[in-house]
Amino acid sequence: MLFASGLTVAIFLGVQLGALALVEPFESAGYQTVEDPSDPTNSLVYVGVILVFTAGMLAVMKLGVEWILRGVIILTSGMLSLYVFSVIVPAAVEVTVGGAPVNVIAWGAAALVVLALAVHPEWYVIDSAGVVMGAGAAGLFGISFGLLPAILLLAVLAIYDAISVYGTEHMLTLASGVMDLKIPVVLVIPMTLSYSFIEDTAQATSEGAVSPEDEPDEMSESDSTSEASEADSEPDSGDRDALFIGLGDAVIPTVLVASAAFFSPADALVSGFALNLPALTAMIGTMAGLITLLWLVLKGRAHAGLPLLNGGAIGGYLVGALASGISLSQALGLGSLPLV
């Protein structure tokens, strides 16, 4: 359990530190995705996209054409990886395509991510791709969502996550189908280094076993030999093969971390690196939520991750902002709204 918990924390830190490292390169490259980052309706648009995408995923699974979803996610992984590699890999080798320079190394690295996910989706491949994707996505949204839109995004998605897991439970239905696709929508956290996700899922499929796996916004534990009826019982720690955590659990709170580093007026803590006190305390708050979530999950049942993770990130951010001498209205991004 210590190995799995440590690996989970390391993955979250990788996503958060990666996003912070990408904030300035993304901004310099012109990757900001909205015209007005302070507009709170940006959050509502993004939530709407999530709802539509979730409905689409459920429809694809119901129609039995999951290969379409697998292909889309793998190609999206390559696209996000290309964004990341394009700003961190020097353009030592370039070719001109259609009059535009192409970074051959960045494209090659992104292609390797796609190839590895397609032909060998072992847990370390999925998790490595997830860190790159997560850092890239959080960095892009962090420089595109001002403080108020970022806080609204986290709050709304935390509520939605709780409803979809404890109320409608449609995310659990989505999770059971996503796991077999072996894509970095869900991070795989093995209990031991000898664990094989490929062999585990192949065995579960051949035996017809159903595990209480996770989806992008929740965390659960799974034993590949357990039946669905045992999902709510507390398993023996020695029988637990892996933990599963949605990539969104790492990405969504990190959006606020990156937004705080980019938009907060607090002074930078490290020269040349996008990190200030509000961003640091948002990271600490996320980790506090993660540790609490791990404690709950290791007791034996699935839990919605975003209420704890986003709540920790928002609380930590506000503490750091106020400690930096920033007023509450300015910390919430209200000072940038036009008066009516």
mmCIF file of C-alpha atoms in Angstrom:
data_model
loop_
_atom_site.group_PDB
_atom_site.id
_atom_site.type_symbol
_atom_site.label_atom_id
_atom_site.label_comp_id
_atom_site.label_asym_id
_atom_site.label_seq_id
_atom_site.Cartn_x
_atom_site.Cartn_y
_atom_site.Cartn_z
ATOM 1 C CA MET A 1 0.000 0.000 0.000
ATOM 2 C CA LEU A 2 2.879 2.368 0.706
ATOM 3 C CA PHE A 3 4.251 1.802 -2.797
ATOM 4 C CA ALA A 4 0.894 2.526 -4.424
ATOM 5 C CA SER A 5 0.263 5.582 -2.263
ATOM 6 C CA GLY A 6 3.743 6.950 -2.952
ATOM 7 C CA LEU A 7 3.360 6.380 -6.693
ATOM 8 C CA THR A 8 -0.012 8.151 -6.692
ATOM 9 C CA VAL A 9 1.458 11.185 -4.929
ATOM 10 C CA ALA A 10 4.414 11.164 -7.339
ATOM 11 C CA ILE A 11 2.083 11.130 -10.364
ATOM 12 C CA PHE A 12 0.074 14.051 -8.974
ATOM 13 C CA LEU A 13 3.265 15.996 -8.303
ATOM 14 C CA GLY A 14 4.472 15.187 -11.802
ATOM 15 C CA VAL A 15 1.289 16.601 -13.318
ATOM 16 C CA GLN A 16 1.377 19.717 -11.124
ATOM 17 C CA LEU A 17 5.073 20.509 -11.520
ATOM 18 C CA GLY A 18 4.838 19.729 -15.227
ATOM 19 C CA ALA A 19 1.920 22.133 -15.638
ATOM 20 C CA LEU A 20 3.810 24.875 -13.783
ATOM 21 C CA ALA A 21 6.867 24.321 -15.970
ATOM 22 C CA LEU A 22 4.680 24.644 -19.094
ATOM 23 C CA VAL A 23 2.847 27.837 -18.080
ATOM 24 C CA GLU A 24 5.381 30.308 -19.455
ATOM 25 C CA PRO A 25 6.360 28.284 -22.578
ATOM 26 C CA PHE A 26 2.678 27.808 -23.466
ATOM 27 C CA GLU A 27 1.995 31.511 -23.011
ATOM 28 C CA SER A 28 5.014 32.440 -25.144
ATOM 29 C CA ALA A 29 3.882 30.004 -27.847
ATOM 30 C CA GLY A 30 0.437 31.643 -27.957
ATOM 31 C CA TYR A 31 -1.457 28.575 -26.720
ATOM 32 C CA GLN A 32 -4.028 30.536 -24.710
ATOM 33 C CA THR A 33 -7.346 29.107 -25.915
ATOM 34 C CA VAL A 34 -9.806 31.944 -25.075
ATOM 35 C CA GLU A 35 -9.935 35.651 -25.823
ATOM 36 C CA ASP A 36 -10.963 36.722 -22.310
ATOM 37 C CA PRO A 37 -9.571 34.426 -19.570
ATOM 38 C CA SER A 38 -11.489 36.351 -16.876
ATOM 39 C CA ASP A 39 -14.905 35.531 -18.383
ATOM 40 C CA PRO A 40 -16.662 33.123 -15.944
ATOM 41 C CA THR A 41 -18.828 31.718 -18.737
ATOM 42 C CA ASN A 42 -15.720 29.926 -20.015
ATOM 43 C CA SER A 43 -16.197 27.481 -17.142
ATOM 44 C CA LEU A 44 -19.806 26.793 -18.073
ATOM 45 C CA VAL A 45 -18.828 26.110 -21.675
ATOM 46 C CA TYR A 46 -16.165 23.640 -20.529
ATOM 47 C CA VAL A 47 -18.596 21.864 -18.191
ATOM 48 C CA GLY A 48 -21.027 21.596 -21.093
ATOM 49 C CA VAL A 49 -18.311 20.014 -23.226
ATOM 50 C CA ILE A 50 -17.653 17.473 -20.458
ATOM 51 C CA LEU A 51 -21.345 16.554 -20.260
ATOM 52 C CA VAL A 52 -21.572 16.109 -24.036
ATOM 53 C CA PHE A 53 -18.372 14.055 -24.139
ATOM 54 C CA THR A 54 -19.570 11.857 -21.270
ATOM 55 C CA ALA A 55 -22.872 11.234 -23.043
ATOM 56 C CA GLY A 56 -20.956 10.407 -26.213
ATOM 57 C CA MET A 57 -18.741 7.901 -24.411
ATOM 58 C CA LEU A 58 -21.766 6.169 -22.897
ATOM 59 C CA ALA A 59 -23.444 6.037 -26.322
ATOM 60 C CA VAL A 60 -20.340 4.549 -27.944
ATOM 61 C CA MET A 61 -20.187 1.826 -25.289
ATOM 62 C CA LYS A 62 -23.876 1.054 -25.617
ATOM 63 C CA LEU A 63 -23.462 0.657 -29.385
ATOM 64 C CA GLY A 64 -20.497 -1.676 -28.865
ATOM 65 C CA VAL A 65 -18.030 0.367 -30.940
ATOM 66 C CA GLU A 66 -15.536 1.093 -28.173
ATOM 67 C CA TRP A 67 -12.670 0.992 -30.679
ATOM 68 C CA ILE A 68 -13.776 4.439 -31.838
ATOM 69 C CA LEU A 69 -13.355 5.826 -28.320
ATOM 70 C CA ARG A 70 -9.992 4.118 -27.912
ATOM 71 C CA GLY A 71 -8.767 5.611 -31.175
ATOM 72 C CA VAL A 72 -9.979 9.106 -30.293
ATOM 73 C CA ILE A 73 -8.315 9.051 -26.856
ATOM 74 C CA ILE A 74 -5.030 7.714 -28.204
ATOM 75 C CA LEU A 75 -4.934 10.384 -30.919
ATOM 76 C CA THR A 76 -5.803 13.039 -28.316
ATOM 77 C CA SER A 77 -2.902 11.755 -26.222
ATOM 78 C CA GLY A 78 -0.626 12.279 -29.186
ATOM 79 C CA MET A 79 -1.958 15.786 -29.802
ATOM 80 C CA LEU A 80 -1.477 16.907 -26.193
ATOM 81 C CA SER A 81 1.965 15.292 -26.128
ATOM 82 C CA LEU A 82 2.867 17.240 -29.259
ATOM 83 C CA TYR A 83 1.864 20.503 -27.559
ATOM 84 C CA VAL A 84 4.137 19.619 -24.645
ATOM 85 C CA PHE A 85 7.107 18.367 -26.655
ATOM 86 C CA SER A 86 6.911 21.289 -29.075
ATOM 87 C CA VAL A 87 7.753 23.783 -26.306
ATOM 88 C CA ILE A 88 10.248 21.722 -24.304
ATOM 89 C CA VAL A 89 12.223 19.958 -27.057
ATOM 90 C CA PRO A 90 14.692 22.171 -28.932
ATOM 91 C CA ALA A 91 14.002 22.358 -32.648
ATOM 92 C CA ALA A 92 17.373 20.826 -33.476
ATOM 93 C CA VAL A 93 15.957 19.082 -36.529
ATOM 94 C CA GLU A 94 13.291 20.832 -38.582
ATOM 95 C CA VAL A 95 11.710 20.215 -41.928
ATOM 96 C CA THR A 96 9.396 22.514 -43.841
ATOM 97 C CA VAL A 97 5.897 21.237 -44.537
ATOM 98 C CA GLY A 98 3.518 23.496 -46.405
ATOM 99 C CA GLY A 99 5.794 26.438 -45.771
ATOM 100 C CA ALA A 100 5.806 25.915 -41.978
ATOM 101 C CA PRO A 101 8.705 24.523 -39.928
ATOM 102 C CA VAL A 102 8.057 21.172 -38.226
ATOM 103 C CA ASN A 103 9.937 20.042 -35.107
ATOM 104 C CA VAL A 104 10.863 16.489 -36.108
ATOM 105 C CA ILE A 105 11.908 15.435 -32.604
ATOM 106 C CA ALA A 106 8.670 16.686 -31.025
ATOM 107 C CA TRP A 107 6.550 14.951 -33.652
ATOM 108 C CA GLY A 108 8.580 11.774 -33.269
ATOM 109 C CA ALA A 109 8.166 11.787 -29.477
ATOM 110 C CA ALA A 110 4.406 12.321 -29.792
ATOM 111 C CA ALA A 111 4.222 9.485 -32.322
ATOM 112 C CA LEU A 112 6.032 7.201 -29.869
ATOM 113 C CA VAL A 113 3.408 8.004 -27.220
ATOM 114 C CA VAL A 114 0.646 7.018 -29.648
ATOM 115 C CA LEU A 115 2.465 3.846 -30.716
ATOM 116 C CA ALA A 116 3.204 2.739 -27.146
ATOM 117 C CA LEU A 117 -0.438 3.208 -26.091
ATOM 118 C CA ALA A 118 -1.652 1.352 -29.168
ATOM 119 C CA VAL A 119 0.608 -1.705 -28.984
ATOM 120 C CA HIS A 120 1.749 -2.011 -25.341
ATOM 121 C CA PRO A 121 -0.675 -0.317 -22.900
ATOM 122 C CA GLU A 122 1.040 -1.536 -19.720
ATOM 123 C CA TRP A 123 0.473 0.445 -16.533
ATOM 124 C CA TYR A 124 3.735 2.381 -16.764
ATOM 125 C CA VAL A 125 2.991 3.376 -20.374
ATOM 126 C CA ILE A 126 -0.515 4.562 -19.450
ATOM 127 C CA ASP A 127 0.724 6.439 -16.390
ATOM 128 C CA SER A 128 3.629 8.084 -18.236
ATOM 129 C CA ALA A 129 1.329 9.201 -21.032
ATOM 130 C CA GLY A 130 -1.140 10.385 -18.393
ATOM 131 C CA VAL A 131 1.443 12.619 -16.730
ATOM 132 C CA VAL A 132 2.381 14.211 -20.056
ATOM 133 C CA MET A 133 -1.288 14.639 -21.039
ATOM 134 C CA GLY A 134 -2.279 15.874 -17.611
ATOM 135 C CA ALA A 135 0.504 18.443 -17.389
ATOM 136 C CA GLY A 136 -0.252 19.657 -20.904
ATOM 137 C CA ALA A 137 -4.007 19.912 -20.379
ATOM 138 C CA ALA A 138 -3.679 21.620 -16.985
ATOM 139 C CA GLY A 139 -1.111 24.049 -18.360
ATOM 140 C CA LEU A 140 -3.321 24.958 -21.334
ATOM 141 C CA PHE A 141 -6.407 25.483 -19.190
ATOM 142 C CA GLY A 142 -4.389 27.202 -16.473
ATOM 143 C CA ILE A 143 -3.303 30.033 -18.791
ATOM 144 C CA SER A 144 -6.784 30.175 -20.355
ATOM 145 C CA PHE A 145 -8.915 30.228 -17.179
ATOM 146 C CA GLY A 146 -8.539 33.260 -14.935
ATOM 147 C CA LEU A 147 -8.880 32.907 -11.183
ATOM 148 C CA LEU A 148 -12.674 33.202 -10.996
ATOM 149 C CA PRO A 149 -13.370 30.861 -13.961
ATOM 150 C CA ALA A 150 -10.890 28.330 -12.545
ATOM 151 C CA ILE A 151 -12.505 28.378 -9.094
ATOM 152 C CA LEU A 152 -15.980 28.076 -10.633
ATOM 153 C CA LEU A 153 -14.791 25.187 -12.797
ATOM 154 C CA LEU A 154 -13.454 23.280 -9.788
ATOM 155 C CA ALA A 155 -16.558 23.943 -7.695
ATOM 156 C CA VAL A 156 -19.042 22.887 -10.383
ATOM 157 C CA LEU A 157 -17.107 19.754 -11.331
ATOM 158 C CA ALA A 158 -16.777 18.729 -7.668
ATOM 159 C CA ILE A 159 -20.569 18.872 -7.309
ATOM 160 C CA TYR A 160 -21.081 17.060 -10.619
ATOM 161 C CA ASP A 161 -18.605 14.354 -9.619
ATOM 162 C CA ALA A 162 -20.378 13.718 -6.326
ATOM 163 C CA ILE A 163 -23.777 13.493 -8.041
ATOM 164 C CA SER A 164 -22.521 11.224 -10.826
ATOM 165 C CA VAL A 165 -20.841 8.817 -8.397
ATOM 166 C CA TYR A 166 -23.162 8.772 -5.384
ATOM 167 C CA GLY A 167 -26.419 9.766 -7.104
ATOM 168 C CA THR A 168 -26.948 8.765 -10.726
ATOM 169 C CA GLU A 169 -23.893 6.426 -10.675
ATOM 170 C CA HIS A 170 -23.514 6.822 -14.432
ATOM 171 C CA MET A 171 -19.794 7.416 -13.970
ATOM 172 C CA LEU A 172 -19.464 3.930 -12.502
ATOM 173 C CA THR A 173 -21.118 2.551 -15.636
ATOM 174 C CA LEU A 174 -18.703 4.556 -17.740
ATOM 175 C CA ALA A 175 -15.776 3.339 -15.674
ATOM 176 C CA SER A 176 -16.519 -0.350 -16.159
ATOM 177 C CA GLY A 177 -16.298 0.115 -19.918
ATOM 178 C CA VAL A 178 -13.310 2.457 -20.021
ATOM 179 C CA MET A 179 -10.933 0.151 -18.149
ATOM 180 C CA ASP A 180 -10.961 -2.546 -20.828
ATOM 181 C CA LEU A 181 -9.878 0.020 -23.436
ATOM 182 C CA LYS A 182 -6.478 0.495 -21.740
ATOM 183 C CA ILE A 183 -6.265 4.229 -22.371
ATOM 184 C CA PRO A 184 -4.872 7.052 -20.186
ATOM 185 C CA VAL A 185 -8.300 8.262 -19.138
ATOM 186 C CA VAL A 186 -7.661 6.208 -16.008
ATOM 187 C CA LEU A 187 -4.282 5.970 -14.286
ATOM 188 C CA VAL A 188 -3.268 2.505 -13.080
ATOM 189 C CA ILE A 189 -1.473 2.390 -9.730
ATOM 190 C CA PRO A 190 -0.043 -1.095 -9.048
ATOM 191 C CA MET A 191 0.453 -2.373 -5.536
ATOM 192 C CA THR A 192 3.741 -3.986 -6.615
ATOM 193 C CA LEU A 193 6.201 -3.527 -9.483
ATOM 194 C CA SER A 194 5.489 -7.064 -10.703
ATOM 195 C CA TYR A 195 1.862 -6.209 -11.493
ATOM 196 C CA SER A 196 0.845 -6.392 -15.167
ATOM 197 C CA PHE A 197 -2.210 -4.417 -16.227
ATOM 198 C CA ILE A 198 -2.311 -6.202 -19.590
ATOM 199 C CA GLU A 199 -2.375 -9.652 -17.986
ATOM 200 C CA ASP A 200 -4.812 -8.507 -15.295
ATOM 201 C CA THR A 201 -7.410 -7.214 -17.745
ATOM 202 C CA ALA A 202 -6.961 -10.223 -20.020
ATOM 203 C CA GLN A 203 -7.583 -12.574 -17.086
ATOM 204 C CA ALA A 204 -10.607 -10.568 -15.941
ATOM 205 C CA THR A 205 -12.078 -10.700 -19.435
ATOM 206 C CA SER A 206 -11.555 -14.443 -19.785
ATOM 207 C CA GLU A 207 -13.090 -15.113 -16.367
ATOM 208 C CA GLY A 208 -15.982 -12.688 -16.876
ATOM 209 C CA ALA A 209 -15.081 -10.817 -13.708
ATOM 210 C CA VAL A 210 -16.256 -7.258 -13.172
ATOM 211 C CA SER A 211 -14.198 -4.878 -11.046
ATOM 212 C CA PRO A 212 -15.236 -1.590 -9.439
ATOM 213 C CA GLU A 213 -12.909 0.443 -11.644
ATOM 214 C CA ASP A 214 -12.757 4.171 -11.995
ATOM 215 C CA GLU A 215 -13.326 6.898 -14.512
ATOM 216 C CA PRO A 216 -11.891 10.377 -14.990
ATOM 217 C CA ASP A 217 -13.344 11.872 -11.826
ATOM 218 C CA GLU A 218 -13.243 9.241 -9.121
ATOM 219 C CA MET A 219 -10.949 6.735 -7.468
ATOM 220 C CA SER A 220 -11.457 3.115 -6.531
ATOM 221 C CA GLU A 221 -9.621 -0.060 -5.726
ATOM 222 C CA SER A 222 -9.913 -3.238 -7.734
ATOM 223 C CA ASP A 223 -9.138 -6.919 -7.353
ATOM 224 C CA SER A 224 -9.161 -8.642 -10.733
ATOM 225 C CA THR A 225 -10.591 -11.847 -9.255
ATOM 226 C CA SER A 226 -13.412 -10.217 -7.314
ATOM 227 C CA GLU A 227 -17.024 -10.157 -8.431
ATOM 228 C CA ALA A 228 -19.101 -7.007 -8.746
ATOM 229 C CA SER A 229 -21.175 -7.977 -5.709
ATOM 230 C CA GLU A 230 -18.061 -7.688 -3.576
ATOM 231 C CA ALA A 231 -17.328 -4.104 -4.610
ATOM 232 C CA ASP A 232 -18.587 -2.568 -1.371
ATOM 233 C CA SER A 233 -16.900 -5.026 0.966
ATOM 234 C CA GLU A 234 -13.524 -4.267 2.498
ATOM 235 C CA PRO A 235 -10.926 -6.529 0.843
ATOM 236 C CA ASP A 236 -7.822 -7.845 2.491
ATOM 237 C CA SER A 237 -4.909 -5.551 1.656
ATOM 238 C CA GLY A 238 -2.873 -8.489 0.401
ATOM 239 C CA ASP A 239 -5.494 -9.294 -2.271
ATOM 240 C CA ARG A 240 -5.553 -5.820 -3.779
ATOM 241 C CA ASP A 241 -3.803 -5.713 -7.164
ATOM 242 C CA ALA A 242 -4.029 -2.054 -8.135
ATOM 243 C CA LEU A 243 -5.660 1.279 -7.509
ATOM 244 C CA PHE A 244 -7.366 3.152 -10.331
ATOM 245 C CA ILE A 245 -7.684 6.918 -10.411
ATOM 246 C CA GLY A 246 -9.196 9.067 -13.111
ATOM 247 C CA LEU A 247 -6.795 11.353 -14.944
ATOM 248 C CA GLY A 248 -9.256 14.181 -14.347
ATOM 249 C CA ASP A 249 -8.635 13.873 -10.617
ATOM 250 C CA ALA A 250 -5.065 14.993 -11.264
ATOM 251 C CA VAL A 251 -5.829 17.529 -14.013
ATOM 252 C CA ILE A 252 -8.790 19.513 -12.668
ATOM 253 C CA PRO A 253 -7.277 20.768 -9.365
ATOM 254 C CA THR A 254 -4.022 21.450 -11.202
ATOM 255 C CA VAL A 255 -5.884 23.911 -13.445
ATOM 256 C CA LEU A 256 -6.231 26.171 -10.397
ATOM 257 C CA VAL A 257 -2.571 25.638 -9.487
ATOM 258 C CA ALA A 258 -1.486 26.772 -12.954
ATOM 259 C CA SER A 259 -4.038 29.603 -13.015
ATOM 260 C CA ALA A 260 -2.789 30.881 -9.658
ATOM 261 C CA ALA A 261 0.800 30.782 -10.872
ATOM 262 C CA PHE A 262 -0.122 32.691 -14.049
ATOM 263 C CA PHE A 263 -2.796 35.169 -12.969
ATOM 264 C CA SER A 264 -2.214 35.812 -9.263
ATOM 265 C CA PRO A 265 -0.340 39.065 -8.505
ATOM 266 C CA ALA A 266 1.636 37.334 -5.747
ATOM 267 C CA ASP A 267 5.415 37.433 -6.127
ATOM 268 C CA ALA A 268 7.174 34.425 -7.645
ATOM 269 C CA LEU A 269 8.929 32.137 -5.181
ATOM 270 C CA VAL A 270 11.458 30.784 -7.680
ATOM 271 C CA SER A 271 13.133 32.881 -10.349
ATOM 272 C CA GLY A 272 12.337 31.637 -13.842
ATOM 273 C CA PHE A 273 9.659 29.194 -12.666
ATOM 274 C CA ALA A 274 5.922 29.905 -12.480
ATOM 275 C CA LEU A 275 5.385 29.294 -8.771
ATOM 276 C CA ASN A 276 4.055 31.706 -6.174
ATOM 277 C CA LEU A 277 2.624 31.201 -2.694
ATOM 278 C CA PRO A 278 -1.037 30.797 -3.777
ATOM 279 C CA ALA A 279 -0.017 28.159 -6.339
ATOM 280 C CA LEU A 280 2.143 26.368 -3.772
ATOM 281 C CA THR A 281 -0.598 26.271 -1.144
ATOM 282 C CA ALA A 282 -3.082 25.094 -3.800
ATOM 283 C CA MET A 283 -0.706 22.189 -4.438
ATOM 284 C CA ILE A 284 -0.481 21.477 -0.710
ATOM 285 C CA GLY A 285 -4.269 21.574 -0.405
ATOM 286 C CA THR A 286 -4.617 19.149 -3.321
ATOM 287 C CA MET A 287 -2.163 16.769 -1.674
ATOM 288 C CA ALA A 288 -4.092 16.954 1.600
ATOM 289 C CA GLY A 289 -7.250 16.021 -0.301
ATOM 290 C CA LEU A 290 -5.401 13.216 -2.088
ATOM 291 C CA ILE A 291 -4.077 11.706 1.133
ATOM 292 C CA THR A 292 -7.579 11.763 2.609
ATOM 293 C CA LEU A 293 -8.960 10.184 -0.568
ATOM 294 C CA LEU A 294 -6.340 7.432 -0.509
ATOM 295 C CA TRP A 295 -7.194 6.677 3.111
ATOM 296 C CA LEU A 296 -10.877 6.327 2.223
ATOM 297 C CA VAL A 297 -10.222 4.238 -0.896
ATOM 298 C CA LEU A 298 -7.903 1.838 0.890
ATOM 299 C CA LYS A 299 -10.775 1.072 3.263
ATOM 300 C CA GLY A 300 -12.363 -0.755 0.364
ATOM 301 C CA ARG A 301 -14.801 1.188 -1.842
ATOM 302 C CA ALA A 302 -14.933 3.751 -4.630
ATOM 303 C CA HIS A 303 -15.181 7.443 -3.832
ATOM 304 C CA ALA A 304 -15.676 10.592 -5.863
ATOM 305 C CA GLY A 305 -12.293 12.268 -5.978
ATOM 306 C CA LEU A 306 -12.994 15.853 -6.990
ATOM 307 C CA PRO A 307 -14.909 17.014 -3.889
ATOM 308 C CA LEU A 308 -11.837 16.366 -1.746
ATOM 309 C CA LEU A 309 -9.201 17.280 -4.329
ATOM 310 C CA ASN A 310 -10.855 20.433 -5.640
ATOM 311 C CA GLY A 311 -11.912 21.489 -2.162
ATOM 312 C CA GLY A 312 -8.339 21.127 -0.969
ATOM 313 C CA ALA A 313 -6.997 23.062 -3.958
ATOM 314 C CA ILE A 314 -9.452 25.947 -3.542
ATOM 315 C CA GLY A 315 -8.954 26.147 0.223
ATOM 316 C CA GLY A 316 -5.183 25.981 -0.098
ATOM 317 C CA TYR A 317 -5.152 28.625 -2.812
ATOM 318 C CA LEU A 318 -7.241 31.066 -0.759
ATOM 319 C CA VAL A 319 -4.987 30.597 2.279
ATOM 320 C CA GLY A 320 -1.904 31.335 0.198
ATOM 321 C CA ALA A 321 -3.509 34.313 -1.541
ATOM 322 C CA LEU A 322 -4.583 35.915 1.735
ATOM 323 C CA ALA A 323 -1.168 35.198 3.267
ATOM 324 C CA SER A 324 0.387 37.026 0.299
ATOM 325 C CA GLY A 325 -1.557 40.160 1.196
ATOM 326 C CA ILE A 326 -4.095 39.796 -1.582
ATOM 327 C CA SER A 327 -7.668 40.813 -0.751
ATOM 328 C CA LEU A 328 -10.384 38.158 -0.846
ATOM 329 C CA SER A 329 -12.180 39.796 -3.772
ATOM 330 C CA GLN A 330 -8.942 39.978 -5.736
ATOM 331 C CA ALA A 331 -8.096 36.384 -4.828
ATOM 332 C CA LEU A 332 -11.475 35.284 -6.164
ATOM 333 C CA GLY A 333 -10.912 37.206 -9.366
ATOM 334 C CA LEU A 334 -13.822 39.534 -8.699
ATOM 335 C CA GLY A 335 -11.744 42.671 -9.058
ATOM 336 C CA SER A 336 -11.364 42.074 -12.792
ATOM 337 C CA LEU A 337 -15.108 41.897 -13.468
ATOM 338 C CA PRO A 338 -16.746 44.962 -15.044
ATOM 339 C CA LEU A 339 -19.114 46.992 -12.893
ATOM 340 C CA VAL A 340 -22.779 46.943 -13.907
#
